[in-house]
Structures are given as C-alpha cells and as structure tokens.
Coordinates of C-alpha atoms and ligand atoms in Angstrom, one line a residue:
X1 CA -37.1 24.2 -50.7
X2 CA -36.1 27.8 -50.2
X3 CA -32.8 29.2 -49.6
X4 CA -33.0 28.8 -45.8
X5 CA -33.5 25.1 -46.1
X6 CA -30.6 24.8 -48.4
X7 CA -28.5 26.7 -45.9
X8 CA -29.7 24.4 -43.1
X9 CA -28.9 21.3 -45.0
X10 CA -25.5 22.7 -45.9
X11 CA -24.8 23.6 -42.3
X12 CA -25.9 20.1 -41.1
X13 CA -23.6 18.4 -43.5
X14 CA -20.7 20.7 -42.5
X15 CA -21.5 20.0 -38.8
X16 CA -21.5 16.2 -39.3
X17 CA -18.2 16.5 -41.2
X18 CA -16.8 18.6 -38.4
X19 CA -17.9 16.2 -35.7
X20 CA -16.3 13.3 -37.5
X21 CA -13.0 15.1 -38.0
X22 CA -12.6 16.3 -34.5
X23 CA -10.2 14.0 -32.6
X24 CA -12.1 11.8 -30.1
X25 CA -11.5 12.8 -26.5
X26 CA -10.0 10.4 -24.1
X27 CA -12.7 8.1 -22.8
X28 CA -13.6 8.7 -19.2
X29 CA -15.5 6.5 -16.8
X30 CA -17.7 9.4 -15.9
X31 CA -19.3 10.7 -19.0
X32 CA -21.8 13.5 -18.8
X33 CA -25.2 12.6 -20.1
X34 CA -25.8 14.0 -23.6
X35 CA -28.2 13.4 -26.4
X36 CA -27.1 10.3 -28.2
X37 CA -25.7 9.8 -31.7
X38 CA -24.4 13.2 -31.5
X39 CA -24.0 14.2 -35.2
X40 CA -27.6 13.7 -35.9
X41 CA -29.2 15.0 -32.8
X42 CA -26.7 17.7 -32.5
X43 CA -27.6 19.2 -35.8
X44 CA -31.2 18.6 -35.1
X45 CA -31.0 20.8 -32.1
X46 CA -29.0 23.3 -34.0
X47 CA -31.6 23.6 -36.6
X48 CA -34.3 23.9 -34.0
X49 CA -32.5 26.8 -32.5
X50 CA -32.0 28.3 -35.9
X51 CA -35.7 28.1 -36.5
X52 CA -36.2 30.1 -33.3
X53 CA -38.1 27.5 -31.3
X54 CA -37.8 29.1 -27.8
X55 CA -34.6 27.8 -26.3
X56 CA -36.2 27.0 -23.0
X57 CA -38.7 24.6 -24.6
X58 CA -35.9 22.7 -26.2
X59 CA -34.0 22.6 -22.9
X60 CA -37.1 21.5 -20.9
X61 CA -37.7 18.7 -23.3
X62 CA -34.1 17.6 -23.1
X63 CA -34.2 17.8 -19.3
X64 CA -37.1 15.5 -19.1
X65 CA -35.2 13.0 -21.3
X66 CA -31.6 13.2 -20.0
X67 CA -31.9 14.4 -16.5
X68 CA -31.1 17.8 -15.0
X69 CA -27.4 17.9 -15.9
X70 CA -26.3 17.3 -19.5
X71 CA -24.0 18.5 -22.2
X72 CA -24.8 19.9 -25.7
X73 CA -22.4 20.4 -28.5
X74 CA -23.4 23.6 -30.2
X75 CA -20.8 23.3 -32.9
X76 CA -17.5 23.9 -31.3
X77 CA -19.1 25.3 -28.1
X78 CA -19.4 22.6 -25.5
X79 CA -22.4 23.7 -23.4
X80 CA -23.3 22.5 -20.0
X81 CA -27.0 22.8 -19.0
X82 CA -27.9 23.0 -15.3
X83 CA -31.4 22.6 -14.1
X84 CA -31.3 21.1 -10.6
X85 CA -30.8 23.2 -7.5
X86 CA -28.1 21.0 -6.1
X87 CA -26.0 21.3 -9.2
X88 CA -26.6 25.0 -9.5
X89 CA -25.6 25.4 -5.8
X90 CA -22.4 23.4 -6.3
X91 CA -21.6 25.4 -9.4
X92 CA -22.1 28.8 -7.9
X93 CA -20.9 28.3 -4.4
X94 CA -17.5 26.6 -5.0
X95 CA -16.9 27.5 -8.7
X96 CA -18.4 30.9 -8.9
X97 CA -15.3 32.8 -10.0
X98 CA -14.5 30.1 -12.6
X99 CA -17.9 30.7 -14.1
X100 CA -18.0 34.5 -13.8
X101 CA -17.3 35.0 -17.5
X102 CA -19.5 35.5 -20.4
X103 CA -18.6 33.6 -23.6
X104 CA -16.4 35.7 -25.8
X105 CA -18.1 35.2 -29.0
X106 CA -16.0 36.4 -32.0
X107 CA -19.1 38.1 -33.5
X108 CA -19.4 40.3 -30.4
X109 CA -15.9 41.7 -30.2
X110 CA -16.7 44.9 -31.9
X111 CA -20.2 45.2 -30.5
X112 CA -18.9 44.9 -27.0
X113 CA -16.2 47.6 -27.6
X114 CA -13.5 45.0 -27.6
X115 CA -15.0 43.4 -24.5
X116 CA -14.7 46.4 -22.4
X117 CA -18.4 46.6 -21.5
X118 CA -20.0 44.8 -18.6
X119 CA -19.8 41.7 -20.8
X120 CA -16.0 41.7 -20.1
X121 CA -14.4 38.6 -18.6
X122 CA -14.0 38.4 -14.8
X123 CA -11.1 40.6 -13.8
X124 CA -10.1 44.1 -12.7
X125 CA -11.8 45.9 -15.6
X126 CA -15.1 44.2 -15.0
X127 CA -14.9 44.7 -11.3
X128 CA -14.4 48.5 -11.8
X129 CA -17.4 48.6 -14.1
X130 CA -19.5 46.8 -11.5
X131 CA -18.3 49.2 -8.9
X132 CA -19.3 52.1 -11.0
X133 CA -22.8 50.7 -11.4
X134 CA -23.1 49.7 -7.8
X135 CA -22.0 53.1 -6.4
X136 CA -22.9 55.6 -9.0
X137 CA -26.0 54.3 -10.6
X138 CA -27.8 51.8 -8.5
X139 CA -26.8 52.5 -4.9
X140 CA -29.6 53.2 -2.4
X141 CA -28.7 56.9 -2.5
X142 CA -28.7 57.1 -6.3
X143 CA -32.0 55.2 -6.5
X144 CA -33.4 57.6 -4.0
X145 CA -32.3 60.5 -6.2
X146 CA -33.6 59.0 -9.4
X147 CA -37.0 58.2 -7.9
X148 CA -38.2 61.6 -9.0
X149 CA -37.5 60.6 -12.6
X150 CA -39.5 57.3 -12.3
X151 CA -42.4 59.1 -10.6
X152 CA -42.5 61.9 -13.2
X153 CA -42.4 59.6 -16.1
X154 CA -45.1 57.2 -15.0
X155 CA -47.3 60.2 -14.2
X156 CA -46.6 61.6 -17.6
X157 CA -47.8 58.4 -19.2
X158 CA -51.0 58.0 -17.0
X159 CA -51.8 61.6 -17.6
X160 CA -51.9 60.8 -21.3
X161 CA -54.1 57.8 -20.6
X162 CA -56.5 59.9 -18.5
X163 CA -56.7 62.7 -21.0
X164 CA -57.3 60.5 -24.0
X165 CA -59.9 58.5 -22.1
X166 CA -62.3 61.4 -22.6
X167 CA -62.0 61.3 -26.3
X168 CA -63.8 58.0 -26.4
X169 CA -62.0 54.8 -25.4
X170 CA -58.5 54.6 -26.5
X171 CA -57.1 51.2 -27.1
X172 CA -53.5 51.3 -26.0
X173 CA -51.0 49.0 -27.6
X174 CA -49.7 47.6 -24.4
X175 CA -46.2 46.7 -25.5
X176 CA -45.5 50.1 -27.1
X177 CA -46.9 51.8 -24.1
X178 CA -44.6 50.0 -21.7
X179 CA -41.6 50.4 -24.0
X180 CA -42.2 54.2 -24.3
X181 CA -42.5 54.4 -20.5
X182 CA -39.3 52.5 -19.9
X183 CA -37.2 54.2 -22.6
X184 CA -38.4 57.5 -21.1
X185 CA -37.3 56.5 -17.7
X186 CA -33.9 54.9 -18.6
X187 CA -33.1 57.6 -21.1
X188 CA -33.8 60.4 -18.5
X189 CA -31.5 58.6 -16.0
X190 CA -28.8 58.3 -18.6
X191 CA -29.0 61.6 -20.6
X192 CA -31.5 63.8 -18.9
X193 CA -34.2 63.8 -21.6
X194 CA -37.1 61.6 -22.3
X195 CA -37.4 59.8 -25.6
X196 CA -41.1 60.2 -26.3
X197 CA -43.1 63.4 -25.9
X198 CA -46.9 63.5 -25.5
X199 CA -47.5 64.1 -29.2
X200 CA -45.5 60.9 -30.0
X201 CA -47.2 58.4 -27.8
X202 CA -49.8 57.1 -30.1
X203 CA -48.7 58.3 -33.4
X204 CA -47.0 56.7 -36.3
X205 CA -44.0 59.0 -35.9
X206 CA -43.6 57.8 -32.3
X207 CA -44.0 54.2 -33.3
X208 CA -41.3 54.5 -36.0
X209 CA -39.0 56.0 -33.4
X210 CA -39.8 53.3 -31.0
X211 CA -39.1 50.5 -33.6
X212 CA -35.8 52.2 -34.3
X213 CA -34.8 52.3 -30.6
X214 CA -36.1 48.8 -29.9
X215 CA -34.1 47.5 -32.8
X216 CA -30.9 49.3 -31.9
X217 CA -31.0 48.2 -28.3
X218 CA -32.4 44.8 -28.7
X219 CA -30.3 42.3 -26.7
X220 CA -31.1 39.6 -29.2
X221 CA -28.7 39.3 -32.1
X222 CA -28.9 37.2 -35.2
X223 CA -27.1 33.8 -34.7
X224 CA -23.6 34.1 -36.2
X225 CA -22.6 30.7 -37.4
X226 CA -18.9 31.7 -37.1
X227 CA -19.2 31.7 -33.3
X228 CA -20.0 28.0 -33.3
X229 CA -18.1 26.8 -36.3
X230 CA -14.7 28.6 -36.5
X231 CA -14.2 27.3 -40.0
X232 CA -17.2 29.4 -41.0
X233 CA -15.6 32.7 -39.8
X234 CA -15.2 33.7 -43.5
X235 CA -18.9 34.4 -43.4
X236 CA -18.0 37.6 -41.4
X237 CA -18.8 39.8 -44.4
X238 CA -22.2 38.2 -45.0
X239 CA -25.4 37.4 -43.2
X240 CA -25.7 37.6 -39.5
X241 CA -22.4 39.2 -38.7
X242 CA -22.9 41.9 -41.2
X243 CA -26.3 42.6 -39.7
X244 CA -24.8 42.7 -36.2
X245 CA -22.2 45.1 -37.4
X246 CA -24.6 47.4 -39.1
X247 CA -26.8 47.5 -36.1
X248 CA -23.8 48.3 -34.0
X249 CA -22.7 51.2 -36.2
X250 CA -26.1 52.8 -35.9
X251 CA -26.2 52.3 -32.1
X252 CA -22.7 53.5 -31.7
X253 CA -23.4 56.7 -33.6
X254 CA -26.5 57.3 -31.5
X255 CA -24.6 56.8 -28.2
X256 CA -21.7 59.0 -29.4
X257 CA -24.1 61.8 -30.3
X258 CA -25.7 61.6 -26.8
X259 CA -22.3 61.6 -25.1
X260 CA -21.0 64.5 -27.2
X261 CA -24.1 66.6 -26.6
X262 CA -23.6 66.3 -22.9
X263 CA -19.8 66.7 -23.1
X264 CA -20.2 70.0 -25.1
X265 CA -22.8 71.2 -22.7
X266 CA -20.3 70.6 -19.9
X267 CA -17.9 73.1 -21.4
X268 CA -20.3 75.9 -20.9
X269 CA -19.6 76.9 -17.3
X270 CA -23.1 78.1 -16.4
X271 CA -24.4 74.5 -16.7
X272 CA -21.6 72.4 -15.4
X273 CA -20.9 74.6 -12.4
X274 CA -23.8 74.3 -10.0
X275 CA -25.5 71.2 -11.3
X276 CA -27.1 69.7 -8.2
X277 CA -26.8 66.1 -7.5
X278 CA -30.4 65.4 -8.3
X279 CA -30.1 66.7 -11.9
X280 CA -26.9 64.7 -12.6
X281 CA -27.4 62.2 -15.3
X282 CA -25.3 59.0 -15.6
X283 CA -23.4 60.7 -18.4
X284 CA -22.6 63.7 -16.1
X285 CA -21.4 61.4 -13.3
X286 CA -19.1 59.5 -15.8
X287 CA -17.7 62.8 -17.1
X288 CA -17.0 64.0 -13.6
X289 CA -15.2 60.7 -12.8
X290 CA -13.3 61.0 -16.0
X291 CA -11.4 64.0 -14.6
X292 CA -9.8 61.7 -12.1
X293 CA -9.5 58.5 -14.1
X294 CA -9.2 59.6 -17.8
X295 CA -7.9 56.2 -19.0
X296 CA -10.7 54.2 -17.5
X297 CA -13.6 56.5 -18.5
X298 CA -12.7 56.7 -22.2
X299 CA -15.5 57.0 -24.8
X300 CA -15.9 53.3 -25.4
X301 CA -16.3 52.5 -21.7
X302 CA -18.8 55.3 -21.3
X303 CA -20.8 54.3 -24.4
X304 CA -20.7 50.7 -23.1
X305 CA -22.2 51.7 -19.8
X306 CA -25.0 53.7 -21.5
X307 CA -25.6 50.7 -23.8
X308 CA -25.8 48.4 -20.7
X309 CA -28.5 50.5 -19.2
X310 CA -30.5 50.9 -22.4
X311 CA -30.2 47.2 -23.4
X312 CA -30.3 45.4 -20.1
X313 CA -32.7 47.8 -18.4
X314 CA -35.6 48.1 -20.9
X315 CA -36.6 44.8 -22.5
X316 CA -36.4 42.8 -19.3
X317 CA -38.7 45.1 -17.4
X318 CA -41.1 45.6 -20.3
X319 CA -41.4 41.8 -20.8
X320 CA -41.9 41.2 -17.1
X321 CA -44.6 44.0 -16.7
X322 CA -46.4 42.8 -19.8
X323 CA -46.4 39.2 -18.4
X324 CA -47.6 40.5 -15.1
X325 CA -50.5 42.4 -16.7
X326 CA -51.3 39.4 -18.7
X327 CA -51.4 37.2 -15.6
X328 CA -53.5 39.7 -13.7
X329 CA -56.1 39.9 -16.4
X330 CA -56.6 36.2 -16.3
X331 CA -56.7 36.3 -12.5
X332 CA -59.2 39.1 -11.6
X333 CA -59.3 38.1 -8.0
X334 CA -55.5 38.7 -7.7
X335 CA -55.8 42.0 -9.4
X336 CA -58.5 43.0 -6.9
X337 CA -56.4 42.0 -4.0
X338 CA -53.6 44.1 -5.3
X339 CA -55.9 47.0 -5.7
X340 CA -57.2 46.6 -2.2
X341 CA -53.7 46.6 -0.8
X342 CA -52.9 49.9 -2.7
X343 CA -56.2 51.5 -1.5
X344 CA -55.3 50.5 2.1
X345 CA -51.7 51.7 2.1
X346 CA -52.0 54.7 -0.2
X347 CA -55.6 55.6 -0.1
X348 CA -57.5 57.3 -2.9
X349 CA -56.6 60.9 -2.4
X350 CA -53.1 60.8 -3.8
X351 CA -51.0 58.8 -6.2
X352 CA -48.7 56.0 -5.2
X353 CA -45.1 57.0 -4.9
X354 CA -41.7 55.4 -4.3
X355 CA -42.0 55.6 -0.5
X356 CA -45.1 53.4 -0.5
X357 CA -43.3 50.6 -2.2
X358 CA -41.9 48.8 0.9
X359 CA -45.5 48.7 2.2
X360 CA -46.9 47.1 -0.9
X361 CA -45.9 43.6 -0.2
X362 CA -48.5 41.8 -2.2
X363 CA -47.6 43.8 -5.3
X364 CA -44.0 42.8 -4.9
X365 CA -45.2 39.2 -4.6
X366 CA -47.0 39.5 -7.9
X367 CA -43.8 40.6 -9.6
X368 CA -41.9 37.8 -8.0
X369 CA -44.4 35.2 -9.0
X370 CA -44.3 36.6 -12.6
X371 CA -40.6 36.4 -12.6
X372 CA -40.7 32.8 -11.3
X373 CA -43.0 31.7 -14.1
X374 CA -41.7 33.8 -17.0
X375 CA -37.9 33.9 -16.7
X376 CA -36.6 31.1 -18.8
X377 CA -32.8 30.9 -19.2
X378 CA -30.0 33.0 -17.7
X379 CA -27.6 34.6 -20.1
X380 CA -24.7 32.2 -20.8
X381 CA -21.5 32.0 -18.8
X382 CA -18.2 30.3 -19.6
X383 CA -15.6 28.6 -17.4
X384 CA -12.1 29.9 -17.2
X385 CA -10.6 26.8 -15.5
X386 CA -11.2 23.0 -15.2
X387 CA -13.6 22.1 -12.4
X388 CA -16.0 19.4 -11.3
X389 CA -19.8 19.6 -11.0
X390 CA -22.0 16.7 -9.9
X391 CA -18.9 14.5 -10.0
X392 CA -18.2 15.2 -13.7
X393 CA -15.1 16.8 -15.0
X394 CA -15.8 20.1 -16.7
X395 CA -13.0 21.4 -18.9
X396 CA -12.2 25.1 -19.1
X397 CA -14.0 27.0 -21.9
X398 CA -17.3 25.2 -21.3
X399 CA -20.3 27.4 -21.8
X400 CA -22.9 27.2 -19.0
X401 CA -26.6 27.7 -19.3
X402 CA -28.8 27.7 -16.3
X403 CA -32.3 26.4 -17.2
X404 CA -34.3 28.5 -14.8
X405 CA -37.6 27.5 -16.2
X406 CA -37.2 24.0 -14.9
X407 CA -35.7 25.1 -11.6
X408 CA -38.6 27.5 -11.0
X409 CA -41.2 24.8 -11.6
X410 CA -39.5 22.0 -9.8
X411 CA -42.3 20.2 -7.9
X412 CA -39.9 19.3 -5.2
X413 CA -39.4 23.0 -4.4
X414 CA -42.7 24.6 -5.2
X415 CA -46.3 23.6 -4.4
X416 CA -48.5 23.6 -7.5
X417 CA -45.5 24.8 -9.5
X418 CA -47.4 25.8 -12.6
X419 CA -50.1 27.9 -10.9
X420 CA -49.8 31.7 -10.6
X421 CA -50.0 32.1 -6.8
X422 CA -48.4 35.3 -5.5
X423 CA -49.3 34.3 -2.0
X424 CA -46.6 31.7 -2.0
X425 CA -44.0 34.5 -1.5
X426 CA -46.0 35.8 1.5
X427 CA -45.9 32.4 3.1
X428 CA -42.2 32.4 2.4
X429 CA -42.3 28.9 0.9
X430 CA -38.8 28.1 2.1
X431 CA -36.3 25.6 1.2
X432 CA -33.1 27.5 1.2
X433 CA -31.3 29.5 -1.5
X434 CA -30.7 28.8 -5.2
X435 CA -34.4 28.1 -5.7
X436 CA -35.6 31.5 -7.0
X437 CA -32.9 33.1 -9.2
X438 CA -34.6 35.4 -11.8
X439 CA -31.8 37.9 -11.6
X440 CA -29.0 35.3 -11.9
X441 CA -26.6 34.0 -9.3
X442 CA -23.2 34.8 -7.8
X443 CA -20.8 37.6 -8.5
X444 CA -22.2 38.3 -11.9
X445 CA -25.8 38.6 -10.7
X446 CA -27.9 41.3 -12.3
X447 CA -26.8 44.6 -10.8
X448 CA -30.1 46.3 -11.8
X449 CA -32.5 44.1 -9.7
X450 CA -33.4 46.8 -7.2
X451 CA -33.9 49.4 -9.8
X452 CA -36.0 46.9 -11.8
X453 CA -38.2 46.0 -8.9
X454 CA -38.8 49.6 -8.0
X455 CA -39.5 50.6 -11.6
X456 CA -41.9 47.7 -12.1
X457 CA -43.8 48.0 -8.8
X458 CA -44.2 51.7 -9.2
X459 CA -45.4 51.5 -12.8
X460 CA -47.7 48.5 -12.3
X461 CA -49.0 49.8 -9.0
X462 CA -49.9 53.2 -10.5
X463 CA -51.7 51.5 -13.3
X464 CA -53.6 49.3 -10.9
X465 CA -54.4 52.2 -8.6
X466 CA -55.7 54.5 -11.3
X467 CA -57.4 52.4 -13.9
X468 CA -59.8 49.6 -14.5
X469 CA -58.2 47.3 -17.0
X470 CA -59.9 45.6 -19.9
X471 CA -58.4 43.7 -22.8
X472 CA -59.6 45.0 -26.1
X473 CA -59.7 42.8 -29.1
X474 CA -56.3 41.7 -30.4
X475 CA -55.3 41.3 -33.9
X476 CA -55.8 37.6 -33.6
X477 CA -58.6 36.6 -31.3
X478 CA -56.9 33.3 -30.4
X479 CA -53.9 35.1 -29.1
X480 CA -55.4 37.0 -26.3
X481 CA -53.3 38.7 -23.6
X482 CA -54.4 35.9 -21.2
X483 CA -52.7 33.2 -23.1
X484 CA -49.3 33.7 -21.5
X485 CA -47.4 32.5 -24.6
X486 CA -45.3 35.6 -24.6
X487 CA -42.5 34.1 -26.6
X488 CA -44.7 32.9 -29.4
X489 CA -47.2 35.6 -29.8
X490 CA -46.9 38.7 -31.9
X491 CA -47.0 41.4 -29.3
X492 CA -50.0 43.4 -30.4
X493 CA -52.2 43.2 -27.3
X494 CA -54.5 46.2 -27.0
X495 CA -55.8 47.4 -23.6
X496 CA -58.4 49.8 -22.5
X497 CA -57.6 51.7 -19.3
X498 CA -60.7 53.3 -17.8
X499 CA -60.0 55.8 -15.0
X500 CA -61.4 54.6 -11.7
X501 CA -64.2 56.8 -10.4
X502 CA -62.5 57.4 -7.0
X503 CA -59.3 58.5 -8.6
X504 CA -60.6 61.0 -11.2
X505 CA -60.1 63.9 -8.9
X506 CA -56.5 63.1 -8.4
X507 CA -55.9 62.3 -12.0
X508 CA -57.5 65.6 -13.1
X509 CA -54.8 67.4 -11.2
X510 CA -51.9 65.9 -13.1
Ligands
HEM601 C1 -37.1 42.4 -14.8 C2 -36.0 43.0 -14.9 C3 -34.6 42.3 -15.0 C4 -34.3 41.0 -15.0 C5 -35.3 39.8 -14.9 C6 -32.9 40.9 -15.2 C7 -32.2 39.7 -15.2 C8 -30.8 39.6 -15.4 C9 -30.1 38.4 -15.4 C10 -30.7 37.0 -15.3 C11 -28.8 38.7 -15.7 C12 -27.6 37.7 -15.8 C13 -27.1 37.4 -14.4 C14 -26.2 36.2 -14.4 O1 -25.5 35.9 -15.4 O2 -26.2 35.5 -13.4 C15 -28.7 40.1 -15.7 C16 -27.5 40.8 -16.0 C17 -27.5 42.2 -16.1 N1 -28.5 43.1 -15.8 FE1 -30.4 42.6 -15.4 N2 -32.4 42.1 -15.2 C18 -33.4 43.0 -15.1 C19 -33.3 44.4 -15.1 C20 -32.2 45.1 -15.3 C21 -32.1 46.5 -15.2 C22 -33.2 47.5 -15.0 C23 -30.8 46.9 -15.4 C24 -30.3 48.3 -15.5 C25 -29.5 48.9 -15.0 C26 -30.0 45.6 -15.6 C27 -28.7 45.5 -15.9 C28 -28.0 44.4 -16.0 C29 -26.6 44.3 -16.4 C30 -25.7 45.5 -16.7 C31 -26.2 42.9 -16.4 C32 -24.9 42.3 -16.8 C33 -24.1 42.1 -15.5 C34 -22.7 41.4 -15.7 O3 -22.6 40.6 -16.7 O4 -21.8 41.8 -15.0 N3 -30.9 44.6 -15.5 N4 -29.9 40.7 -15.6
NAG602 C1 -8.6 44.9 -27.7 O1 -8.2 44.4 -26.4 C2 -7.0 43.7 -26.4 C3 -6.7 43.2 -25.0 O2 -7.1 44.0 -24.0 C4 -5.8 44.6 -26.9 O3 -4.6 43.9 -26.9 C5 -6.2 45.1 -28.3 O4 -5.3 46.0 -28.8 C6 -7.6 45.8 -28.3 N1 -8.0 46.0 -29.7 C7 -8.6 47.2 -30.1 C8 -8.9 47.3 -31.5 O5 -8.8 48.1 -29.3
NAG603 C1 -45.6 51.8 6.0 O1 -46.2 51.1 7.0 C2 -45.7 51.4 8.3 C3 -46.3 50.5 9.3 O2 -47.7 50.2 9.0 C4 -46.1 52.9 8.6 O3 -45.5 53.2 9.9 C5 -45.4 53.8 7.6 O4 -45.8 55.1 7.8 C6 -45.9 53.3 6.2 N1 -45.2 54.1 5.2 C7 -45.8 54.7 4.3 C8 -45.0 55.5 3.4 O5 -47.0 54.7 4.1
NAG604 C1 -39.2 38.6 -3.9 O1 -38.0 37.8 -4.2 C2 -36.8 38.3 -3.6 C3 -35.7 37.4 -4.0 O2 -35.3 37.7 -5.3 C4 -36.9 38.3 -2.1 O3 -35.8 38.9 -1.5 C5 -38.1 39.2 -1.7 O4 -38.3 39.1 -0.3 C6 -39.4 38.7 -2.4 N1 -40.5 39.6 -2.1 C7 -41.5 39.3 -1.4 C8 -42.5 40.3 -1.2 O5 -41.7 38.1 -1.0

C-alpha cells in the first residue's frame, strides 16, 4: 500500500467516527432516499471521488439505484442531487433565490478574494457584478464590438494552419490549438493583447506557456478535505489547501501585473484620451467605471472579474469544441451537412464572419447537441433557507447538484437520447422548459452563454469552411478522437487540417 491508500483508510476511519458521533437528527416520516448504511457507502463514494472517477458516472449509477432525487453526505456537506425535470423545475421556479448561492468552501475564501468574485453569495454585491458583466462585457452591443477580436483571432490561427500545410502535413495537437485560440480571444478582450504569437503556436516554448496558463486558470482545484470535514481544517498548511494557495498566488501576481500595466498606461494622456469604444478592453472599462465607483471597483473585484473571464470562458468552450469535433469526425454525414450549409449561406469566395452566424442554424444545432450530450453536472449551489422539494424538507445549508447528464438523456424527454442527432433541435423537440440546461438555470445562469455560442460557432464554422479534417494517429491508438470519452482520455488527439481546394484563394489572402 502506498501513502495514498493509507491516507484513504485514515480518512474513511475518521469519517465513520465522525458519522457515529454526529447527533442523530429527529426522525421524519418523509425521509429523502439516500444510499443505505451510510458510514460504509458514504466513505465508499468519497473514496471514489478522491480517486477521480468522473463525478457524473457516480451520480448516474446512484440515480439508477435510488431514483432521481437523493441525498449524499459528503462529510459534513449534505448534498441534494436532482436529476428529474419536475424536481429541477420545482427547485428553480419557486426556490430559485434560496438556491442562488454557491457553497462557501473554506478553502476558497482567499482564492475568491474573500468571496467578492462572481462566486459571491446572492445579494447586492453579486447583483452588481452580474450587472457589470451583462452591460459592459456581454451585452449585444459589447458582443458586437468584440466580434472583430474573435474574427481576427480565428483568422490568425487558420492562417497558421494554411501556411504550415505547405511544409508537409502538420499534425496539430487539437487541444493545445483550441486552447491557444481561446486564450488569445479572451485575453484580447480582457487586456488587449493576445497570449500566443505565431512563433509560439507549435513550439515547446508556446506549450510551456500554455501549460502554465492552463494550470493557473484551471477551474478544477484539488479536493480540500477541510471543506468536508471541519475537524481536518488543521490540514490547511499541507496538501491540497497549500497547492490551492500556491496556485492562487501565482495567478494573483499575473492578474495584478496585467491590471497595473493597463493602469499605468492610462496615466499617459495620449493613450487614455481618445481610446475609441472598439479598442476598449474589459480592464479599460473597469478603470473608467472606477472613477465613479471607486469602492466597488477595487483591485480585488477587478482581478476577480478578469479571473472569471479567463477561468469560466476558456475551458468550457475548449472542451465543448473538442467534443464537437470529435463527434463530427465520427459522423462524416453530419460534418458534410454542416459544410453544405456554410457553402450555401457564406459561399466560397469569402470567409465566414459573425454576421453569418444567425443564418447557420444547423451549425448551432451541432453545438447544442454536443452540449446536450457532453455537459455533465452543473457547478454546485447551496440553499440559504429551509424549503421543500418533491415533498421533502430541505434544510438550509444544503448543497445542490443538478445531474444534467441524466436529465439530458431522459428517454421520456428525448427520442434516442444517446444518439448524436443535431436535427432534433431543428424539429424543436418540444416538451417545455427545464429540459435542456447546459448553461445552468435561474438567476445564476451562465452569463457568458451568448459569447460562448458565438465564439464556438465562429471557430468551428471557420474550421469546417476552410479545411478537410482528418484524425492523425494518437499517442494511444485505442483512444482515438472518435471515442467520446473526453473525461477519461489523455487529451493528445492530433489532427490534420487540409485546406479545401475551393478556399485556397481566400486563404492565401490572409
Ligand atoms: C460552452 C461554454 C460554456 C458553458 C457550457 C458554460 C456553463 C456554465 C454553467 C453550467 C454555469 C453555472 C450556472 C448555474 O449554476 O446554474 C456557468 C457559470 C458561469 N459562466 Fe459559463 N459556460 C460557458 C462559457 C462561458 C463563457 C465564455 C464565459 C465568459 C465570460 C462564462 C462565464 C461564466 C460565469 C462568470 C459564471 C458564474 C456565474 C455566477 O455564479 O453568477 N461562461 N457557466
Ligand atoms: C472578508 O469579508 C468579510 C465580510 O464581508 C469582512 O468582514 C472581512 O473583513 C473581509 N476580510 C478580508 C480579509 O478582507
Ligand atoms: C441571412 O438570411 C436572410 C434570409 O435568407 C438574408 O436576408 C440575409 O441577408 C442573410 N444574412 C447574411 C449575413 O447572409
Ligand atoms: C440551442 O439551444 C438554445 C437553448 O439553450 C435555444 O435557445 C436555441 O434555439 C437552440 N438553437 C437551435 C439552432 O436550435
């Protein structure tokens, strides 16, 4: 047995002890289903989570066994898992405000700038942050203004693909390619400069830089036991919390440097004076607003907003685009249909741009269908009051997980739920709301969904328009791009993009 196993055994023992010493709650007639013989199964689950079995697989299994509504004890954190549409609807129509909080995990206090980022609890501060995003970053007008950035950056990347395609076939590591594209776009929106220049795209230096960025802005943090077992809070100086804190320090320094660079620039009148709206970065907008609301736009809030963009805006879109490409490669007929649509709407004498997007319905359906199949669990919420769901009493402080994977594959709601059929969105497979919720639900729904859809359709559409796709060999043959097991696979899929005959003229002008 290695150290990890010893740790797991220790944790399990502590967990059992803990469960036995917690006073029994008053018996109720109406007890939520939960896995039986709690100490054993409870720690079993916990170990599984620790061993990084994808969470949605655990939930799906439990759902088959205990029905769509059940409770888990993750240490001290009582966690309600919802999977059925009726329960989700009840939860978010009448109890939306109660559940509009994220769990305030102790290990995240510093990382979330004392909970002043968008992860803040429901309340005035959080509403102000949301308003900032809605009006100043993601409003239709702002999205219109930032469309130049997205177009420029995707063209920058396909120019690279086109030019290297002459030097023999270049196998592109898909995941890095998409990350570089996304970091370039989001960073340009935030700070006005791209992250990766041409000479960094396929080089070791670029890859190192990317690894650094990916790590700094990864939304996945190590599991801090102290969050679940308060009596383990003394672990703060060791293990997971220490890693979380070190990561935070690095990220914070990076964000502060970005902010300072722009702040100092602003002091030179020649630059700040006439800056037209279109050149305004998100940092510029915040600095401008700071003149009127200096207490709100302090450094922590500004860094928190930059972090939200870089964290919430990159991984999600990269994973989705990669999943979509993977699905399209295993469904050539769907890829062809998408290409035909683009050729019809855009033609072959110019490149696709933002204004074409509303006319590319099928492409949008492909994204939707990918989101339906590949989004698994919504980020957790936590209740701020007692309430009832499905007839059960839910005490305040209960963590909530919405198991989207099960909802999105419910055979009552979807025909052939496990098949990849973008057409289903054309036919408007109806059945009311709360059925397709890849961006979450209610007041706390993802504020970036329109940006995400635009970014993904433009990028994917341009790649479809300009190139024939081919999967090159992967490091492990059995783990091809077509296998869909995105969560389990090492992401080293390589692709060959061959310029389409008909588009070479246009590509050559880039
Ligand atoms: C494919 C792309 C994306 C997916 C699938 C996605 C999905 C989600 C989901 C499920 C949530 C939680 C909502 C809830 O709790 O009900 C969320 C929150 C959030 N997303 Fe996205 N998102 C995507 C892209 C983006 C982008 C591009 C941005 C960038 C601006 C963004 C910014 C945020 C923020 C700031 C939150 C936290 C909101 C809050 O707690 O108030 N997301 N996203
Ligand atoms: C964190 O926020 C709380 C409540 O808003 C406040 O009382 C406390 O002083 C803050 N702590 C730090 C270190 O900023
Ligand atoms: C989109 O389609 C409509 C109707 O077919 C057409 O009038 C419009 O010009 C198209 N827009 C673009 C940008 O192609
Ligand atoms: C994709 O899903 C969204 C709901 O999130 C819906 O509003 C939109 O109409 C769908 N797109 C298409 C093309 O069906």
